Coordinates of C-alpha atoms in Angstrom, one line a residue:
Chain A
X1 CA 6.5 -9.8 -37.0
X2 CA 3.8 -8.4 -35.1
X3 CA 2.3 -10.5 -31.8
X4 CA -0.8 -12.1 -32.0
X5 CA -4.0 -10.7 -30.6
X6 CA -4.0 -13.7 -28.3
X7 CA -2.0 -16.7 -27.2
X8 CA -1.9 -18.8 -29.5
X9 CA -2.3 -22.1 -27.7
X10 CA -4.6 -20.9 -24.9
X11 CA -6.3 -18.7 -26.9
X12 CA -6.3 -16.6 -23.8
X13 CA -6.3 -12.2 -24.6
X14 CA -2.9 -10.9 -23.5
X15 CA -4.5 -8.6 -21.2
X16 CA -5.9 -11.1 -19.6
X17 CA -2.8 -13.2 -19.0
X18 CA -1.1 -10.3 -17.8
X19 CA -3.9 -9.1 -15.2
X20 CA -3.8 -13.0 -13.2
X21 CA 0.2 -12.6 -13.8
X22 CA 0.3 -9.7 -11.6
X23 CA -2.4 -10.1 -9.5
X24 CA -1.1 -13.7 -8.4
X25 CA 2.0 -11.7 -7.6
X26 CA 0.9 -9.3 -6.0
X27 CA -1.6 -11.5 -4.0
X28 CA 1.0 -13.8 -3.0
X29 CA 3.9 -11.1 -1.9
X30 CA 1.9 -9.4 0.2
X31 CA 0.9 -12.4 1.8
X32 CA 4.4 -12.6 2.5
X33 CA 5.1 -9.1 3.7
X34 CA 2.3 -10.0 6.4
X35 CA 3.8 -13.3 7.3
X36 CA 7.5 -13.6 6.9
X37 CA 9.4 -14.2 10.2
X38 CA 12.6 -11.8 8.5
X39 CA 11.4 -8.2 8.9
X40 CA 13.9 -7.1 6.1
X41 CA 12.7 -9.8 3.5
X42 CA 9.1 -9.0 3.8
X43 CA 10.2 -5.1 3.6
X44 CA 11.7 -6.9 0.3
X45 CA 8.5 -8.6 -0.7
X46 CA 6.4 -5.2 -0.2
X47 CA 8.6 -3.7 -3.3
X48 CA 7.5 -6.6 -4.9
X49 CA 4.0 -6.2 -4.4
X50 CA 4.5 -2.2 -5.1
X51 CA 5.8 -3.1 -8.6
X52 CA 3.1 -6.1 -9.5
X53 CA 0.8 -2.8 -8.7
X54 CA 2.1 -0.8 -11.1
X55 CA 1.8 -3.3 -13.8
X56 CA -2.1 -3.0 -13.0
X57 CA -1.9 0.6 -13.0
X58 CA -0.8 0.3 -16.5
X59 CA -3.7 -1.9 -17.3
X60 CA -5.7 0.0 -15.6
X61 CA -5.0 2.8 -18.7
X62 CA -2.9 5.3 -16.5
X63 CA 0.8 4.5 -16.7
X64 CA 1.2 8.4 -15.1
X65 CA 0.0 7.3 -12.1
X66 CA 2.6 3.5 -12.2
X67 CA 5.3 5.8 -12.6
X68 CA 4.1 7.9 -9.2
X69 CA 3.4 4.2 -8.1
X70 CA 7.1 3.1 -9.0
X71 CA 8.7 6.6 -8.0
X72 CA 7.3 7.4 -4.5
X73 CA 6.4 3.5 -3.4
X74 CA 9.3 1.9 -4.6
X75 CA 11.8 4.9 -5.1
X76 CA 11.0 6.3 -1.5
X77 CA 9.1 5.1 0.5
X78 CA 10.4 1.0 0.5
X79 CA 13.6 3.1 0.9
X80 CA 12.3 4.9 4.3
X81 CA 10.7 2.0 5.4
X82 CA 14.5 0.0 5.2
X83 CA 16.4 2.3 6.6
X84 CA 14.0 2.7 9.6
X85 CA 14.0 -1.3 9.7
X86 CA 18.0 -1.1 9.7
X87 CA 17.4 1.5 12.7
X88 CA 15.2 -0.7 14.8
X89 CA 16.9 -3.9 14.6
X90 CA 17.5 -5.5 17.9
X91 CA 20.9 -7.8 18.2
X92 CA 18.8 -10.4 19.5
X93 CA 17.8 -10.9 15.5
X94 CA 13.7 -11.6 14.7
X95 CA 11.5 -11.7 17.2
X96 CA 10.7 -15.3 18.4
X97 CA 6.7 -14.5 17.6
X98 CA 6.1 -13.3 14.5
X99 CA 2.7 -12.5 15.3
X100 CA 1.0 -11.4 18.8
X101 CA -1.4 -14.2 20.5
X102 CA -5.0 -13.6 19.6
X103 CA -3.6 -13.5 15.6
X104 CA -6.5 -15.9 15.1
X105 CA -9.0 -12.8 15.9
X106 CA -7.3 -11.1 13.0
X107 CA -7.5 -13.6 10.7
X108 CA -11.6 -14.0 11.4
X109 CA -11.7 -10.2 10.7
X110 CA -9.8 -10.4 7.6
X111 CA -12.0 -13.7 6.4
X112 CA -15.2 -11.2 7.2
X113 CA -14.2 -8.3 5.5
X114 CA -13.1 -9.9 2.1
X115 CA -16.7 -12.2 2.6
X116 CA -18.6 -8.2 3.1
X117 CA -16.7 -6.8 -0.1
X118 CA -17.3 -9.8 -2.1
X119 CA -21.0 -9.3 -1.2
X120 CA -21.1 -5.7 -2.0
X121 CA -19.2 -5.9 -5.1
X122 CA -21.6 -8.6 -6.3
X123 CA -25.0 -7.0 -5.2
X124 CA -24.4 -3.4 -6.7
X125 CA -24.5 -2.0 -10.4
X126 CA -21.9 -0.2 -10.7
X127 CA -22.7 1.2 -14.1
X128 CA -19.2 -0.2 -15.4
X129 CA -18.7 -0.4 -19.3
X130 CA -17.1 -3.2 -20.7
X131 CA -14.1 -1.6 -22.0
X132 CA -11.3 0.2 -20.0
X133 CA -10.7 3.7 -20.9
X134 CA -7.5 5.0 -21.3
X135 CA -6.5 8.3 -19.4
X136 CA -3.9 10.6 -20.8
X137 CA -1.2 11.7 -18.8
X138 CA -2.2 15.2 -20.7
X139 CA -5.6 15.5 -19.8
X140 CA -4.6 14.6 -16.6
X141 CA -2.1 17.4 -15.8
X142 CA -5.1 19.2 -16.6
X143 CA -7.2 18.7 -14.2
X144 CA -4.9 18.9 -11.9
X145 CA -3.9 22.8 -12.7
X146 CA -7.3 23.5 -13.2
X147 CA -9.9 22.0 -10.7
X148 CA -8.0 20.0 -7.9
X149 CA -5.8 23.0 -7.9
X150 CA -6.7 23.5 -4.1
X151 CA -6.1 19.7 -2.8
X152 CA -3.0 19.9 -4.5
X153 CA -1.6 23.4 -2.8
X154 CA -2.9 21.5 0.3
X155 CA -1.1 18.6 -0.7
X156 CA 2.4 20.1 -0.9
X157 CA 1.5 22.0 2.1
X158 CA 0.9 19.0 3.9
X159 CA 3.5 16.9 2.3
X160 CA 5.9 19.6 4.1
X161 CA 4.7 19.9 7.4
X162 CA 4.9 16.1 7.4
X163 CA 9.0 16.7 6.8
X164 CA 9.6 18.8 9.2
X165 CA 7.2 17.3 11.6
X166 CA 9.4 13.7 10.8
X167 CA 13.0 15.7 11.4
X168 CA 11.2 17.2 14.7
X169 CA 9.9 13.5 15.8
X170 CA 13.1 11.9 15.1
X171 CA 16.0 14.7 16.1
X172 CA 17.8 13.5 19.2
X173 CA 16.7 15.4 22.4
X174 CA 20.0 15.6 24.5
X175 CA 19.1 17.9 27.3
X176 CA 16.8 15.2 28.2
X177 CA 18.7 12.0 27.6
Chain B
X1 CA -11.2 -10.9 -17.2
X2 CA -8.8 -8.0 -17.5
X3 CA -12.1 -5.7 -18.3
X4 CA -14.5 -6.5 -15.8
X5 CA -14.7 -4.2 -12.8
X6 CA -15.7 -6.7 -10.2
X7 CA -12.0 -8.5 -10.8
X8 CA -9.9 -5.9 -10.2
X9 CA -12.9 -4.7 -7.2
X10 CA -12.8 -8.2 -5.4
X11 CA -8.8 -7.8 -6.2
X12 CA -8.3 -4.6 -4.1
X13 CA -10.8 -6.5 -1.3
X14 CA -8.5 -9.3 -1.0
X15 CA -5.2 -6.8 -0.9
X16 CA -7.0 -4.6 1.8
X17 CA -7.9 -7.9 4.0
X18 CA -4.6 -8.8 3.9
X19 CA -3.0 -5.6 5.0
X20 CA -5.9 -5.6 7.9
X21 CA -4.8 -9.1 9.0
X22 CA -1.2 -7.9 9.1
X23 CA -2.0 -4.7 10.8
X24 CA -3.9 -6.2 13.9
X25 CA -1.5 -9.5 13.8
X26 CA 1.8 -8.5 13.8
X27 CA 3.9 -7.3 16.4
X28 CA 6.5 -5.4 14.8
X29 CA 5.6 -1.5 14.7
X30 CA 7.1 -1.0 11.4
X31 CA 5.4 -4.6 9.9
X32 CA 2.1 -2.9 11.2
X33 CA 3.0 0.3 8.8
X34 CA 3.7 -1.6 5.8
X35 CA 0.9 -2.9 6.2
X36 CA -1.2 0.2 6.1
X37 CA 1.1 1.2 2.9
X38 CA -1.1 -2.4 1.6
X39 CA -4.3 -1.0 2.7
X40 CA -3.6 2.6 1.2
X41 CA -2.3 0.9 -1.9
X42 CA -5.4 -1.3 -1.7
X43 CA -7.6 1.9 -1.9
X44 CA -5.7 3.0 -4.9
X45 CA -6.0 0.3 -6.9
X46 CA -10.2 0.5 -6.2
X47 CA -9.8 4.3 -7.3
X48 CA -8.4 3.4 -10.3
X49 CA -10.1 0.9 -11.1
X50 CA -13.6 3.1 -11.0
X51 CA -11.6 5.7 -13.1
X52 CA -10.9 2.8 -15.9
X53 CA -14.0 1.3 -16.2
X54 CA -16.4 4.3 -15.3
X55 CA -16.4 7.3 -18.2
X56 CA -17.5 9.7 -16.4
X57 CA -14.5 9.6 -13.5
X58 CA -11.9 9.2 -16.0
X59 CA -9.1 11.3 -15.3
X60 CA -10.1 12.4 -11.6
X61 CA -9.6 9.2 -10.8
X62 CA -5.8 9.3 -11.6
X63 CA -6.0 12.6 -9.9
X64 CA -7.3 11.3 -6.6
X65 CA -5.4 8.5 -7.0
X66 CA -2.0 10.9 -7.3
X67 CA -3.2 12.9 -4.5
X68 CA -3.1 9.7 -2.3
X69 CA 0.1 8.9 -3.4
X70 CA 1.3 11.9 -1.7
X71 CA -0.7 11.7 1.7
X72 CA 1.0 8.6 1.6
X73 CA 4.0 8.9 1.6
X74 CA 3.5 12.2 4.4
X75 CA 2.2 9.0 6.1
X76 CA 4.8 7.0 6.1
X77 CA 7.0 9.6 7.3
X78 CA 5.4 10.6 9.8
X79 CA 5.1 7.5 11.4
X80 CA 8.3 5.8 10.9
X81 CA 9.7 8.6 13.1
X82 CA 7.3 7.8 15.4
X83 CA 8.5 4.6 15.7
X84 CA 12.3 5.4 15.5
X85 CA 11.5 8.2 18.2
X86 CA 9.7 4.9 20.5
X87 CA 12.2 3.1 20.1
X88 CA 14.9 5.3 21.0
X89 CA 12.9 5.3 24.5
X90 CA 11.9 2.0 24.9
X91 CA 14.8 -0.2 22.7
X92 CA 12.0 -2.4 21.5
X93 CA 10.5 -2.6 18.4
X94 CA 7.5 -4.8 19.3
X95 CA 4.4 -3.2 19.9
X96 CA 2.8 -5.9 23.0
X97 CA 6.1 -4.5 25.2
X98 CA 5.2 -1.0 24.5
X99 CA 2.9 -0.9 28.6
X100 CA 4.5 2.0 30.4
X101 CA 0.7 2.9 30.8
X102 CA -0.7 -0.2 32.0
X103 CA 1.7 -0.7 34.5

């Protein structure tokens, strides 16, 4: 049995339905990240947001990026953030005020930002084609190790420096304590 | 809808704006770092959308997005270490109580 091209009753294509689904989950969980009072819950909502972003990357035809998103963001960064949350929880529980007192100015800035971006997107002709181009992992790997070798090596040095810097900053300082 | 570049660009603009709002409005330093991660992800979505819809950028977009992910990981490491170091000195994760230079 094969899956039909479009969804039988609605007549929408599977890609559109998946796009709307992933987009709704992503925006909803991103809103939860910024609004939830309990910071551990907003950390968990962030994992959902990253997962639906991985789904969008698959829709965009780049499975290697979806895999990297799951490995790095869900597997590493989210766990790091959750550890940091648990190290910095105060005994009083979540703060009474989630937002600082001038949060309306931040909301205004965000709305203005969306309007500006929408205007730019609507006004520009990007020269885009109407179908999605699939990028193969093979081609990405060849490009990464030929044209992009210098950035690749620079990133490896940067990661080493970040690891050493992170250990140095978070290390307990016995002399001054 | 899944086949138009504009839909992806608007989506990532909305994600970026949500991240901006959270970064400006939240009081908890770790929340602010999480919002930075949201913004980085919005940028990555934009890069990949351009790569998927503009044939000349096809594989370059994936490579650039991979490098952005690695840089974001480095940034998260150092940022969280800084937050933990400040927490050890001030005993609070709330940024509006870091007012030592104002007094």
